[in-house]
XYZ file of C-alpha atoms in Angstrom:
427
model
C -0.038 0.182 -0.225
C 2.878 2.459 0.824
C 4.879 1.266 -1.963
C 1.702 2.262 -4.721
C 1.131 5.671 -2.821
C 5.224 6.379 -2.738
C 5.397 5.368 -6.412
C 7.096 7.579 -9.155
C 4.598 7.240 -11.866
C 1.855 9.017 -10.817
C -1.897 8.515 -11.966
C -5.295 10.613 -12.509
C -5.804 11.359 -8.564
C -9.633 11.078 -9.193
C -9.083 7.421 -10.427
C -8.431 6.765 -6.501
C -11.187 5.460 -4.727
C -10.516 7.476 -1.722
C -9.440 10.319 -3.203
C -12.686 10.609 -5.385
C -14.351 10.283 -2.511
C -13.173 13.296 -0.754
C -13.330 15.400 -3.470
C -16.953 15.029 -3.647
C -17.049 15.924 -0.395
C -14.876 18.498 -0.347
C -16.792 20.405 -3.572
C -20.073 19.863 -2.001
C -18.449 22.518 0.786
C -16.941 24.736 -1.707
C -20.112 25.176 -2.976
C -22.003 25.788 0.290
C -19.650 28.516 1.153
C -19.434 30.201 -2.435
C -23.187 30.615 -1.808
C -23.022 31.864 2.016
C -20.419 34.551 0.918
C -23.012 36.441 -1.138
C -25.785 36.027 1.082
C -23.904 36.765 4.292
C -22.714 40.154 2.504
C -26.137 41.114 1.034
C -27.591 40.204 4.914
C -25.253 42.593 6.771
C -25.016 45.224 4.536
C -28.292 45.616 3.010
C -31.043 43.989 5.215
C -29.257 45.002 8.629
C -27.860 48.198 7.764
C -24.428 47.559 9.225
C -21.697 50.623 9.294
C -18.214 49.680 7.722
C -16.519 49.033 11.048
C -19.118 46.575 11.859
C -18.822 45.033 7.905
C -15.497 44.311 9.347
C -16.150 43.210 13.106
C -18.580 40.334 11.234
C -15.760 39.326 8.642
C -13.076 39.396 11.398
C -15.640 36.874 13.656
C -15.430 34.794 10.927
C -11.604 34.525 11.106
C -11.449 34.354 14.791
C -11.755 30.653 15.397
C -8.250 30.099 13.699
C -6.799 32.373 16.475
C -8.795 30.905 19.454
C -8.443 27.143 18.742
C -6.607 26.669 15.200
C -3.063 25.304 16.590
C -4.793 23.296 19.074
C -7.498 21.581 16.170
C -4.401 21.128 14.564
C -2.523 18.865 16.752
C -5.281 16.808 17.942
C -6.087 15.652 14.208
C -2.922 15.178 14.168
C -3.812 12.081 16.924
C -7.008 11.997 15.689
C -8.631 9.747 12.569
C -9.251 11.905 9.388
C -12.347 10.936 8.743
C -14.510 11.142 11.574
C -13.230 14.707 12.163
C -14.528 15.546 8.395
C -17.754 13.648 8.961
C -18.705 15.499 12.159
C -17.433 19.366 11.239
C -18.742 19.526 8.421
C -22.523 18.564 10.053
C -22.299 20.752 12.665
C -21.512 23.425 10.473
C -24.871 23.080 8.480
C -26.504 22.681 11.831
C -25.205 26.451 12.617
C -25.581 28.068 10.007
C -29.489 26.784 9.342
C -29.564 29.365 13.332
C -29.921 31.980 10.778
C -33.283 31.393 8.580
C -34.684 30.066 11.945
C -33.979 33.075 13.825
C -35.260 35.499 11.013
C -38.552 33.721 10.686
C -38.802 33.646 14.370
C -38.155 37.914 13.987
C -34.841 37.745 17.049
C -31.930 37.887 13.842
C -29.845 40.793 14.568
C -26.200 41.265 13.700
C -25.150 39.921 17.074
C -26.436 36.974 16.097
C -25.528 36.963 13.242
C -21.846 36.997 14.763
C -22.492 34.734 16.879
C -23.205 31.858 14.012
C -20.870 32.384 11.835
C -18.317 32.254 14.991
C -19.251 28.829 15.393
C -19.437 28.203 11.871
C -16.014 28.863 12.498
C -14.704 26.880 14.543
C -16.775 23.938 13.483
C -14.488 25.194 9.991
C -11.268 25.083 11.702
C -11.089 21.389 12.308
C -12.599 20.347 8.440
C -9.963 22.253 7.624
C -7.023 21.001 9.365
C -8.872 17.212 8.766
C -8.629 17.909 4.615
C -5.394 19.186 4.808
C -4.281 15.993 6.716
C -5.666 13.685 5.088
C -5.143 14.208 1.756
C -1.239 13.436 1.685
C -2.692 9.555 2.632
C -4.830 9.440 -0.029
C -2.099 10.378 -3.413
C 1.083 9.598 -4.464
C 3.552 12.040 -4.037
C 4.271 12.913 -7.420
C 0.520 13.499 -7.193
C 0.056 15.771 -4.964
C -0.184 18.911 -6.674
C -2.831 17.716 -9.508
C -4.505 16.042 -6.009
C -4.837 19.766 -4.847
C -5.762 21.057 -8.998
C -8.360 18.850 -8.972
C -9.627 20.767 -5.753
C -8.429 23.732 -6.649
C -10.610 23.473 -9.934
C -14.056 22.437 -8.242
C -13.316 25.247 -6.416
C -13.280 27.728 -9.134
C -16.481 26.069 -10.144
C -17.935 26.716 -7.371
C -16.721 30.025 -6.958
C -18.247 30.174 -10.890
C -21.522 29.465 -9.863
C -21.915 29.730 -5.833
C -22.476 33.534 -5.913
C -24.615 33.896 -9.327
C -26.919 31.001 -7.561
C -26.219 32.581 -4.488
C -27.200 36.010 -5.580
C -30.484 35.090 -7.396
C -31.654 32.988 -3.975
C -31.405 36.169 -2.220
C -33.181 38.127 -4.971
C -35.848 35.634 -4.841
C -35.896 34.265 -0.843
C -34.003 36.836 0.895
C -31.186 36.519 2.317
C -31.960 35.489 5.833
C -33.100 32.208 3.834
C -30.951 31.863 1.354
C -28.338 31.028 3.570
C -30.551 27.685 4.422
C -28.897 26.493 0.795
C -25.447 26.701 2.321
C -26.529 24.855 5.708
C -28.084 22.324 3.659
C -24.487 22.040 1.437
C -22.886 21.213 4.512
C -25.306 18.877 5.582
C -24.933 16.898 2.673
C -21.007 17.225 2.568
C -21.002 15.677 5.580
C -23.338 12.414 4.238
C -20.060 12.314 1.370
C -17.120 12.139 3.754
C -19.277 9.272 5.696
C -19.521 7.236 2.513
C -14.965 7.891 1.907
C -13.604 4.174 1.497
C -9.977 4.525 2.637
C -7.862 2.057 4.498
C -7.961 2.912 8.223
C -4.416 3.338 8.671
C -4.393 6.225 6.061
C -6.295 7.983 8.450
C -4.624 7.278 11.919
C -0.748 7.701 11.619
C 0.242 9.368 14.791
C 3.189 11.339 15.709
C 6.185 9.552 16.704
C 6.493 7.902 20.562
C 8.173 9.788 23.147
C 8.764 9.044 27.154
C 4.616 8.667 27.159
C 1.897 10.718 25.626
C 3.009 14.201 24.859
C 1.507 17.183 25.533
C -0.618 18.817 23.480
C 0.910 21.750 24.288
C 4.841 20.397 23.300
C 3.113 18.910 19.698
C 2.233 22.385 19.049
C 5.387 24.032 19.930
C 6.441 21.004 17.214
C 4.855 21.999 14.744
C 5.668 26.243 15.114
C 9.048 25.254 14.985
C 8.789 23.156 12.157
C 7.446 25.707 10.122
C 9.334 28.841 11.319
C 12.339 27.152 11.398
C 12.054 25.700 7.620
C 14.415 27.069 4.839
C 11.727 27.751 2.998
C 7.906 27.756 4.295
C 9.752 30.650 6.522
C 9.478 33.299 4.038
C 6.684 31.243 2.670
C 4.388 31.230 5.634
C 5.797 35.383 6.534
C 4.499 36.268 2.844
C 1.182 34.857 3.346
C 0.575 36.548 6.927
C 0.994 39.612 5.174
C -0.949 38.712 2.149
C -4.012 37.669 4.418
C -4.582 40.731 5.697
C -4.474 42.468 2.218
C -6.261 40.253 1.474
C -9.024 40.317 4.227
C -8.842 44.309 4.159
C -9.444 43.881 0.326
C -12.590 41.412 0.049
C -14.136 43.739 3.513
C -13.700 46.863 1.443
C -14.798 45.303 -2.113
C -17.839 44.472 -0.725
C -18.813 47.847 0.603
C -17.209 49.389 -2.616
C -19.811 47.174 -4.594
C -22.617 47.312 -3.170
C -22.745 50.442 -1.237
C -20.016 52.883 -2.866
C -21.219 51.640 -6.865
C -24.427 50.675 -5.688
C -24.232 46.728 -7.236
C -27.291 44.703 -6.870
C -26.658 42.049 -5.096
C -27.159 39.662 -8.303
C -24.342 41.270 -10.192
C -22.179 41.394 -6.647
C -21.921 37.277 -7.054
C -21.438 37.674 -11.039
C -18.245 39.804 -10.355
C -17.386 37.153 -7.983
C -17.873 34.544 -10.206
C -15.999 36.007 -12.405
C -12.897 35.276 -10.652
C -13.707 31.390 -9.848
C -13.852 31.506 -14.161
C -10.254 32.607 -14.358
C -9.715 30.303 -11.089
C -10.763 27.343 -12.630
C -7.797 28.210 -16.159
C -5.800 28.849 -12.929
C -6.319 26.007 -12.075
C -6.297 23.813 -14.895
C -2.861 24.868 -15.765
C -1.129 24.932 -12.127
C 0.437 21.689 -12.838
C 2.118 22.778 -15.984
C 2.958 25.788 -14.892
C 4.152 24.324 -11.531
C 5.911 22.418 -13.486
C 8.064 24.788 -15.997
C 8.795 27.554 -13.718
C 8.448 25.743 -10.173
C 6.192 25.396 -7.674
C 7.817 28.127 -5.689
C 8.097 30.594 -8.699
C 4.783 29.887 -9.529
C 3.548 31.266 -6.198
C 6.078 34.179 -6.396
C 4.332 35.011 -10.132
C 0.877 35.192 -8.554
C 1.950 36.965 -5.569
C 3.513 40.020 -8.501
C 0.190 39.603 -9.811
C -2.294 40.565 -6.906
C -1.437 44.063 -6.572
C -2.245 44.799 -10.479
C -5.472 43.009 -10.051
C -6.216 45.031 -6.518
C -5.237 48.662 -8.567
C -7.993 48.093 -11.014
C -10.583 47.851 -8.039
C -9.146 51.382 -6.512
C -9.432 52.770 -10.547
C -12.868 51.314 -10.873
C -15.184 54.680 -11.734
C -18.390 55.652 -9.952
C -20.427 54.236 -13.349
C -23.259 52.127 -14.050
C -21.124 50.514 -16.733
C -17.058 51.171 -16.542
C -17.249 50.789 -12.629
C -18.700 46.857 -13.167
C -16.184 46.329 -15.958
C -13.265 47.513 -13.747
C -14.804 45.010 -10.740
C -15.044 42.235 -13.292
C -11.412 42.268 -15.084
C -10.055 42.600 -11.301
C -11.731 39.515 -9.876
C -10.901 37.640 -12.997
C -7.047 38.092 -12.851
C -7.701 37.928 -8.734
C -8.963 34.526 -9.425
C -6.305 33.400 -11.754
C -3.775 34.229 -9.570
C -5.515 31.779 -7.155
C -5.925 29.131 -9.178
C -2.566 28.437 -10.143
C -1.062 29.351 -6.846
C -3.155 27.387 -4.197
C -2.470 24.075 -5.507
C 1.060 24.860 -5.940
C 1.680 26.005 -2.724
C -0.645 23.464 -1.384
C 1.957 20.727 -3.262
C 4.687 22.062 -2.351
C 4.264 22.419 1.926
C 2.564 18.717 1.716
C 5.541 17.332 -0.094
C 7.797 18.915 2.274
C 6.665 18.199 5.664
C 6.299 15.072 8.036
C 3.019 12.985 7.481
C 3.022 13.500 10.881
C 3.533 16.912 11.307
C 1.242 17.560 8.512
C -2.370 18.899 10.767
C -0.010 21.079 12.887
C 2.188 22.350 9.965
C -1.006 23.473 8.358
C -2.673 24.570 11.263
C -0.156 26.705 12.349
C 0.117 28.125 8.992
C -4.340 28.489 9.208
C -4.144 29.991 12.671
C -1.184 32.768 11.830
C -3.237 33.532 8.402
C -6.233 33.341 10.309
C -5.189 36.197 12.984
C -3.869 38.232 9.750
C -7.339 37.932 8.677
C -8.890 39.125 11.669
C -6.543 42.500 11.471
C -7.237 42.339 7.805
C -10.817 42.786 7.859
C -10.719 45.256 10.883
C -8.469 48.026 9.519
C -10.277 47.533 6.234
C -13.871 48.501 7.567
C -12.049 50.455 9.937
C -10.273 52.591 7.347
C -13.072 52.490 4.848
C -14.986 54.628 7.195
C -12.123 56.933 8.129
C -10.196 57.733 4.980
C -13.033 56.262 2.293
C -12.776 53.588 -0.227
C -9.994 54.694 -2.607
C -7.162 55.245 -0.692
C -7.990 52.090 1.681
C -7.623 49.976 -1.893
C -4.229 51.876 -2.376
C -3.319 51.045 1.008
C -4.412 47.320 0.420
C -2.279 47.465 -2.814
C 0.991 48.621 -0.451
C 0.720 45.575 1.523
C -0.073 42.860 -1.316
C 3.224 44.672 -2.983
C 5.074 43.755 0.147
C 3.855 40.222 0.562
C 5.169 40.069 -2.906
C 8.854 41.420 -2.238
C 9.018 38.978 1.041
C 8.936 35.644 -0.874
C 10.162 36.931 -4.449
C 13.710 37.834 -2.341
C 13.624 34.454 -0.024
C 14.887 30.697 -1.371
C 11.557 29.700 -2.595
C 12.773 31.143 -5.532
C 13.046 27.861 -8.316
C 11.976 26.284 -5.259
C 10.392 22.282 -6.469
C 9.083 19.985 -4.829
C 10.991 16.985 -6.756
C 14.562 18.697 -5.388
C 12.872 18.817 -1.997
C 14.083 15.796 0.669
C 11.041 12.520 0.985
C 9.826 13.604 4.691
C 10.330 11.182 7.090
C 6.792 9.843 8.105
């Protein structure tokens, strides 16, 4: 079994039954998340009338669970079987999201209630993400990690393409609160798909090396942090990504306000602009393995980081015109989505290839926890700055932060880094 997974001859990842079932459950999760994004923005901005600062606060609440429980979740997932974690966390996300339409129906929905629901859904999402990244390398060969991540990226971008317009249409038809019920249903169905995964149990129960007795969870966390922040290539990648998350979280916060409030875009057209990121992201994900092979995974990530400032400069340059403003937003989202489409599979594949199997949960949890902490900061700053200095100056500030993230990784050993050149991590 182990020999098969480590075979140098890669095959199509979807031909592996375990990965195919994993991919199906993850794809449905992506669709649920894409539909939920539009509904939450419309609910908070249009129906509940949140201020700029309140929009930033609601956005920050969604990332707060990574700060509070992310590291612990990563250490626990390294000790637990991954399949039950995926099933229970997806189920939990669906149940808590269903509370929003229920509260609306009862006439008790408020910004505070929305914040609580999104926080709880975020807690379950922390465990889902940690288990997904830890389980994937057990499902495919090392040489198939980038193609497998590309398959996930492709389904994610298809979800980002069709999910936002569908979510916007549901908002127009049912209202924002009731349309969130569709997202809740998506998470519940993904739990059923995860429950059907047929994977040999050893693939989901690899434990950390034994020490004298059972090591404390805090020691496990320190080991994972030490690995990430002392690694020759992962450390600059992590620092650049942290900066990127500050910029990106501020950007998506201001983008929602800029489109829905400043330009007066309808929820449906707002969903269409987000869908353009999904369309171009699908193209990026389709060619991600080729870009990684030609440039190297490290250079692929660097190229994307250099293009992000351009995409958000296009947003800053968008005029307050119902046609040309929308065109500029569409161009910006298209470039933004294309960059994420080819960057993510190469970044994830590289990280998974250089990280020992027993550290995957902690490495990813450390990275995600720091990233989402930066996202909390970015969301709060984006909302506050938009209210104080205006949308355009805030967007140019965001462009400068994206540029800083590109410089950090562009001047690091990640230049030219390839999974094929990395040492084979020991389990």
